[in-house]
Amino acid sequence: MSGDGGTGAAVSYDRRVTTPSTVPDAQLALARDAVRRCAWDEALAAYAQADAATGLPGTELRTYATAAYLLGNVDTAVDVLVRGFEAARTADDTTEALRCGFWIIFVSLSRGHVAQAGGWTARCGRLVEHLDDDRPERAYLQ
C-alpha cells in the first residue's frame, strides 16, 4: 500500500490488474455479502484477502475502494481506484474508468491535492471526448 498520508509527498500506485477467473470465488462472495449488509469492515477484509491472494478483477476494485474510503483508509482507496481506472482502460470500459477517475478527483480535491486532481481531470477529459453527448458520465467533469 502506498500514498502520501497527507504529507504532500509523491504518490506511487500498485498497478496489478487481474482477470476475474483468477480471484477466489469464496472471498468475493464474502465481500459482496458484506457490502449488501453495509458491513464495510468485513467487506474491506474480504476484498483485501482476495486481492492479496490473486488480485481483483476491475469490476470489483471500485467497491473495494469504497469500503476502504468509508473506513477512513483513504490512501488505500485511491490506490485501488487507480488500479480500477487502469483495469477499465485495459478492458476498454470507458464508463467504469470515468467512474473511478471521478472518485480519484473527488478524494484528491477533498484532501487539498489540487494538482493531482487537475491531472486526473485532464486524463478523464480525454476519455469523455470519445463518449456520446447523452452519456451521464460526461457530467462527472462539468
PDB file of C-alpha atoms in Angstrom, residues 62 84-85 88-89 91-102 124 127-128 131 135-138 140:
ATOM      1  CA  ARG A  62     -14.309   0.350  -7.138  1.00  0.00           C
ATOM      2  CA  GLY A  84      -9.649   0.206 -11.211  1.00  0.00           C
ATOM      3  CA  PHE A  85      -9.149   3.035 -13.680  1.00  0.00           C
ATOM      4  CA  ALA A  88     -11.150  -0.434 -17.017  1.00  0.00           C
ATOM      5  CA  ARG A  89      -8.968   1.262 -19.621  1.00  0.00           C
ATOM      6  CA  ALA A  91     -10.741  -3.596 -20.868  1.00  0.00           C
ATOM      7  CA  ASP A  92     -11.924  -0.618 -22.986  1.00  0.00           C
ATOM      8  CA  ASP A  93     -14.609   0.125 -20.368  1.00  0.00           C
ATOM      9  CA  THR A  94     -14.649   3.914 -20.579  1.00  0.00           C
ATOM     10  CA  THR A  95     -17.667   4.230 -18.306  1.00  0.00           C
ATOM     11  CA  GLU A  96     -16.005   2.365 -15.423  1.00  0.00           C
ATOM     12  CA  ALA A  97     -12.728   4.214 -15.979  1.00  0.00           C
ATOM     13  CA  LEU A  98     -14.563   7.535 -15.685  1.00  0.00           C
ATOM     14  CA  ARG A  99     -16.346   6.430 -12.528  1.00  0.00           C
ATOM     15  CA  CYS A 100     -13.032   5.524 -10.909  1.00  0.00           C
ATOM     16  CA  GLY A 101     -11.463   8.725 -12.214  1.00  0.00           C
ATOM     17  CA  PHE A 102     -14.290  10.832 -10.803  1.00  0.00           C
ATOM     18  CA  CYS A 124     -10.688  11.789 -17.715  1.00  0.00           C
ATOM     19  CA  LEU A 127     -11.830   9.823 -22.235  1.00  0.00           C
ATOM     20  CA  VAL A 128     -15.049  11.860 -22.258  1.00  0.00           C
ATOM     21  CA  LEU A 131     -18.423   9.365 -25.475  1.00  0.00           C
ATOM     22  CA  ARG A 135     -23.953   9.811 -21.632  1.00  0.00           C
ATOM     23  CA  PRO A 136     -24.313  10.730 -17.919  1.00  0.00           C
ATOM     24  CA  GLU A 137     -20.584  10.200 -17.384  1.00  0.00           C
ATOM     25  CA  ARG A 138     -19.984  13.487 -19.206  1.00  0.00           C
ATOM     26  CA  TYR A 140     -18.748  13.936 -13.918  1.00  0.00           C
TER      27      TYR A 140
END
